[in-house]
Coordinates of C-alpha atoms and ligand atoms in Angstrom, one line a residue:
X242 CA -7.6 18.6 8.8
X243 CA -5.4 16.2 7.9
X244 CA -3.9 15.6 4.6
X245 CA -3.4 12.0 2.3
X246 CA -0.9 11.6 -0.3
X247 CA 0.5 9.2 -2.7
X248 CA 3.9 10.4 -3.5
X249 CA 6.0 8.9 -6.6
X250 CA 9.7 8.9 -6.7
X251 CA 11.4 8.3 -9.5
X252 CA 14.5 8.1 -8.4
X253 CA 17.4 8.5 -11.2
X254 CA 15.0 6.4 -13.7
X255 CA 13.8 6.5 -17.1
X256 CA 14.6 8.4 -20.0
X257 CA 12.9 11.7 -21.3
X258 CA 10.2 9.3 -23.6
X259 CA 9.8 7.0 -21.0
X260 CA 9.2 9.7 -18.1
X261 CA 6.3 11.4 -21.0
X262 CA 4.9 7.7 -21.2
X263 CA 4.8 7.2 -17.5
X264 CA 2.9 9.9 -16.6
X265 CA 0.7 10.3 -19.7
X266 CA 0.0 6.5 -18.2
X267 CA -1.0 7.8 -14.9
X268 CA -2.7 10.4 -16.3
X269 CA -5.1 8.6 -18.2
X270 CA -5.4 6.2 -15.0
X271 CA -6.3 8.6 -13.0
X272 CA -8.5 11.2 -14.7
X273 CA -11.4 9.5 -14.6
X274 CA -11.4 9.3 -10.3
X275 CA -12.2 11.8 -8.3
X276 CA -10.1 11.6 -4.8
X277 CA -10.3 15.6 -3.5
X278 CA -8.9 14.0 -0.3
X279 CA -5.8 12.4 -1.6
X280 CA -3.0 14.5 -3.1
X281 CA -1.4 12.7 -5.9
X282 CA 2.5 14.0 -5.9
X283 CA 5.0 13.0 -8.7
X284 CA 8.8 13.1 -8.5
X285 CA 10.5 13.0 -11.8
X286 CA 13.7 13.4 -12.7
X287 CA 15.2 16.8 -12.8
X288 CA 15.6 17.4 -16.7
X289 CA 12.4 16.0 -17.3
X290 CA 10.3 18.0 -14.6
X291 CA 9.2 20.8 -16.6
X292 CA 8.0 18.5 -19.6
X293 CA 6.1 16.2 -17.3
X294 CA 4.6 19.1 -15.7
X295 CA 2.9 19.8 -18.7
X296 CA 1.1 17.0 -19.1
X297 CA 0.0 16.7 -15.6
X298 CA -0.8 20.7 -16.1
X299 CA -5.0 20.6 -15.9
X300 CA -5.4 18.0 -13.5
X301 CA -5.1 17.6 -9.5
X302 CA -1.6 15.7 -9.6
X303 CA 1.0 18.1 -8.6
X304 CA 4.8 18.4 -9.1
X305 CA 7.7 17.3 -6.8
X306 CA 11.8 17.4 -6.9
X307 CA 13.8 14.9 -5.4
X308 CA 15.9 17.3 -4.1
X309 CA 17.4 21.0 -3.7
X310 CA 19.9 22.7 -2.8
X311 CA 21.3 24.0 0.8
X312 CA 22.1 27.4 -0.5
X313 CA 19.6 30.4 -2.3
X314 CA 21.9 31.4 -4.9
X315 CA 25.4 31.7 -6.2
X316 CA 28.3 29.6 -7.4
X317 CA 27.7 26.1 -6.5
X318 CA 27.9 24.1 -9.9
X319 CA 25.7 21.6 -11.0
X320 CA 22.9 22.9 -7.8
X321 CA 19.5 23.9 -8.3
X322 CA 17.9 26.0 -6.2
X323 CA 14.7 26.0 -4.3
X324 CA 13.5 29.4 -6.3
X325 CA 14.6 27.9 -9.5
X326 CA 11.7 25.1 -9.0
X327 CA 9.0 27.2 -7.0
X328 CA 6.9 27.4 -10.2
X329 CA 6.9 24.2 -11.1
X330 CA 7.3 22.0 -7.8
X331 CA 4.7 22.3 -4.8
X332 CA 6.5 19.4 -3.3
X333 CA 10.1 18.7 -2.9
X334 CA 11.9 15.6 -0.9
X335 CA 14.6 16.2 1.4
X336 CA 16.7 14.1 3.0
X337 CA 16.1 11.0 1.6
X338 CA 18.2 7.9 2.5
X339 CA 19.4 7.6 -0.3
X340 CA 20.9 11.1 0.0
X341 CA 22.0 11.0 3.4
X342 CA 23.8 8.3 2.5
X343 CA 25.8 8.1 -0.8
X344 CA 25.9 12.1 -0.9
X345 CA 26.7 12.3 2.9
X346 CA 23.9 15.0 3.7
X347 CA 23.7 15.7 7.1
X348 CA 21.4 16.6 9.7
X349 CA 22.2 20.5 9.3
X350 CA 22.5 20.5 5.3
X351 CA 18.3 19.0 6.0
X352 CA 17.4 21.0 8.2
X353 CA 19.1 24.1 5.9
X354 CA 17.4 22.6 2.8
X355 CA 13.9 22.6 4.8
X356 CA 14.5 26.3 5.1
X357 CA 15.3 27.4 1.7
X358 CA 12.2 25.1 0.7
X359 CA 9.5 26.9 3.3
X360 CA 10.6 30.2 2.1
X361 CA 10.6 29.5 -1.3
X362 CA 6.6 28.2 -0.7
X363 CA 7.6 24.5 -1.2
X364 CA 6.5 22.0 0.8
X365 CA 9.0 19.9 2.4
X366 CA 8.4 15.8 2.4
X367 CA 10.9 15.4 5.2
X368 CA 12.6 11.8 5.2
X369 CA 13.0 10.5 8.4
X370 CA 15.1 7.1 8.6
X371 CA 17.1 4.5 10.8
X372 CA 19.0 1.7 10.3
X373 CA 18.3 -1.4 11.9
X374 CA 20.0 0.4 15.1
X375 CA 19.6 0.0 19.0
X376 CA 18.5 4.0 18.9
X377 CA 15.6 3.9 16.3
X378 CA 14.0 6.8 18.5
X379 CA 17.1 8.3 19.3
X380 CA 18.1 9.0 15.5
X381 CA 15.1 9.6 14.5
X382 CA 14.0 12.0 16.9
X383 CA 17.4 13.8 16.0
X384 CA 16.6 13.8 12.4
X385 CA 13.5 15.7 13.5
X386 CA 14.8 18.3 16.1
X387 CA 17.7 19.4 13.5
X388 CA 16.1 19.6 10.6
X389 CA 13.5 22.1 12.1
X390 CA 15.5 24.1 14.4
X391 CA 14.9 26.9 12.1
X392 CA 11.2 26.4 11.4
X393 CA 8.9 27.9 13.1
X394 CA 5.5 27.0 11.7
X395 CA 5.4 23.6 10.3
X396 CA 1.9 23.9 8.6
X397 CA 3.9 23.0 5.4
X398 CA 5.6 19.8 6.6
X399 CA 5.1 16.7 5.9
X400 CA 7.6 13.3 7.0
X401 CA 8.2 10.1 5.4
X402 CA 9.5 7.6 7.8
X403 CA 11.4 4.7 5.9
X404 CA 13.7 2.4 7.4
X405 CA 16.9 2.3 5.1
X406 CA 16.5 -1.8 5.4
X407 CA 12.8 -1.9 3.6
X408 CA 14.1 0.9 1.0
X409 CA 13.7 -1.4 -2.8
X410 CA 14.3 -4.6 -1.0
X411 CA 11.1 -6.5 -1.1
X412 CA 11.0 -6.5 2.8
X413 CA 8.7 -3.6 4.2
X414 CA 8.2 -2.8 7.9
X415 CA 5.2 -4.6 9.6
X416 CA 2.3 -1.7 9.3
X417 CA 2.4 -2.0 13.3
X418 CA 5.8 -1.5 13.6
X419 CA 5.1 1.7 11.7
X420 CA 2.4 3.1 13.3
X421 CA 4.0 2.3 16.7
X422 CA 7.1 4.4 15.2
X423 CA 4.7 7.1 14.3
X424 CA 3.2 7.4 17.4
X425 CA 5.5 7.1 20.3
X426 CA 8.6 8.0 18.7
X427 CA 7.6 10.9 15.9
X428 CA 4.7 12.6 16.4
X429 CA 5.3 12.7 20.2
X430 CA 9.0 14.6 19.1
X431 CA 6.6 17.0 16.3
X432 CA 4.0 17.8 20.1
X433 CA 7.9 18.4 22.3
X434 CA 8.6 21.3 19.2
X435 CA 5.2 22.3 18.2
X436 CA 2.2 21.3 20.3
X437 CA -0.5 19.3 20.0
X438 CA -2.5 20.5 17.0
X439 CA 0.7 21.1 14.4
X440 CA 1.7 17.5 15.6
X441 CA -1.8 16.4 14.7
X442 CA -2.2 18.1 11.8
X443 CA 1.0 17.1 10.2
X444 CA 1.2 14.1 7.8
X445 CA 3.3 11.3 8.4
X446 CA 4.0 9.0 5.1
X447 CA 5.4 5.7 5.0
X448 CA 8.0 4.3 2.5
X449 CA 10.2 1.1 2.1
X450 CA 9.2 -1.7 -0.6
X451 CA 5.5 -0.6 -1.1
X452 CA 3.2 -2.0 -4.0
X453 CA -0.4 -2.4 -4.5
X454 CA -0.7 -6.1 -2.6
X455 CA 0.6 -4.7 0.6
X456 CA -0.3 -0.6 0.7
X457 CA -3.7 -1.3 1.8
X458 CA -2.0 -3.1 5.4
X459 CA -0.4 0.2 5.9
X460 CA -3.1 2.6 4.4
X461 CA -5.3 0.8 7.4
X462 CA -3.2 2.3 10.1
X463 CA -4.9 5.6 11.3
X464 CA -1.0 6.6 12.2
X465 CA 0.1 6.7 8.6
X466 CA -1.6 9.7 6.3
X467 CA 0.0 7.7 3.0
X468 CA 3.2 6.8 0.9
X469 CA 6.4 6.9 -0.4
X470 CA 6.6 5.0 -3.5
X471 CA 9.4 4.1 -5.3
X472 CA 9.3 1.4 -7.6
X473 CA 6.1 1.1 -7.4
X474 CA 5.8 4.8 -9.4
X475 CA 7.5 3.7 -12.1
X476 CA 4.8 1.0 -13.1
X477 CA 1.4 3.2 -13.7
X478 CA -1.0 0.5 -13.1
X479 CA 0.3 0.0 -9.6
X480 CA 1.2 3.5 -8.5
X481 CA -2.5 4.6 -9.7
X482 CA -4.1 1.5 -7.7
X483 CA -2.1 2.6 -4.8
X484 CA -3.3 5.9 -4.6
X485 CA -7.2 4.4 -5.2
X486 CA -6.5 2.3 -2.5
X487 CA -5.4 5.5 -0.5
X488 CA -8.8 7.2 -1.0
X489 CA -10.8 4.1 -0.3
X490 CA -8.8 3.7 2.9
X491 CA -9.0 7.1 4.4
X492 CA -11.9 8.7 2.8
X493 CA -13.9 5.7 5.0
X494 CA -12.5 6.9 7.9
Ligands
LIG1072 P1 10.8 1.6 -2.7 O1 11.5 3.0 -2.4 O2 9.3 1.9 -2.8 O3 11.4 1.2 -4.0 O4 11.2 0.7 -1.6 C1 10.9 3.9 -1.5 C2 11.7 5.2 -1.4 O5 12.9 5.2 -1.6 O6 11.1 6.2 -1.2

């Protein structure tokens, strides 16, 4: 069975009242709806993780970081480990553009971070993501194979393709273009490591300049299993339509 989501990052936004205010927002936004099929996942800031935990604490709306770190334990200043957050966090995102880019992550620091995040019981949201290149499959297949190598059940996975280009520019990819990404380029490389079913079963996200005018476009696609948001979390009237919008989309289906 496959799963939906509407994941939020937060990026390095708001401070500790605003990040309360936010999700007390989303809270109240979304109490009153009842989506068992769509798994509502918020990424706040580190520091403020624990305190917006609590107020998400008796609802369906669960906990992500935006990041870990490569290694379990030990001196590496200013880390956090995947251990440290396994209370808390049932999601964490790794790999991120944003990451692999101005913090020079690699293919084998991912596919390490997937690792400590597995066996600490977190579930990875893989980022998966090209620039506008003449290899689209060939990097992101790579992304894929390395940051798996050591994973040999994938029931926890879950991938986010977003192009670096539609990342908080305005300019999304088309919803085909997606879907035709999805399915020849990374599900076909999830079948080559896993077979069939884990490939089927695994959700693929998309992210990359999505807000509640255009989700529904991508939501349509039977390739896509949900989103990435960005700036769209951090305005609760949009990131609760979105995930509405994912409900309506896929629980019809
Ligand atoms: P955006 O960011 O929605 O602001 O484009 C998406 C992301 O970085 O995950």
């Amino acid at each position: 069975m496959k799963q939906f989501l509407t994941v939020g990052n937060w990026k390095m936004n708001t401070s500790l009242s605003e990040a309360l205010t936010l999700a007390q927002a989303i809270k109240t936004d979304l109490e009153s709806t009842i989506m068992p099929d769509v798994q509502i996942v918020i990424c706040p800031p580190f520091p403020w993780i624990v305190s917006v935990s609590e107020i998400f604490m008796e609802t369906n709306i669960k906990i992500g970081a935006q990041n870990i770190s490569s290694q379990t334990i030990g001196p590496y200043t200013g880390e956090v480990a995947a251990s440290m957050l396994s209370d808390i966090c049932e999601y964490v995102i790794i790999g991120h553009s944003e990451r692999r880019q101005s913090m020079r992550e690699n293919n084998e620091t991912i596919g390490r971070k997937v690792v400590t995040a597995i066996n600490a019981g977190i579930n990875p949201i893989l980022c998966v993501s090209e620039r506008q290149s003449n290899d689209t499959e060939g990097v992101i297949k790579k992304q894929i194979s390395s940051a798996l190598v050591n994973i040999e059940n994938p029931s926890q996975l879950i991938i986010a393709y977003e192009p670096v280009w539609a990342i908080g520019t305005g300019l999304p990819a088309s919803p085909s273009e997606v879907a035709e990404i999805i399915d020849n380029t990374i599900r076909p490389e999830l079948r080559r490591i896993y077979g069939n079913l884990p490939a089927a079963n695994t959700p693929i996200l998309y992210g990359g300049s999505i807000n509640h005018s255009n989700a529904m476009e991508f939501l349509k696609e039977d390739s896509i299993q949900g989103t990435l948001l960005g700036n769209a979390s951090l305005n609760p009237k949009q990131f609760s339509r979105i995930a509405r919008l994912t409900a309506e989309a896929k629980i019809s289906t």
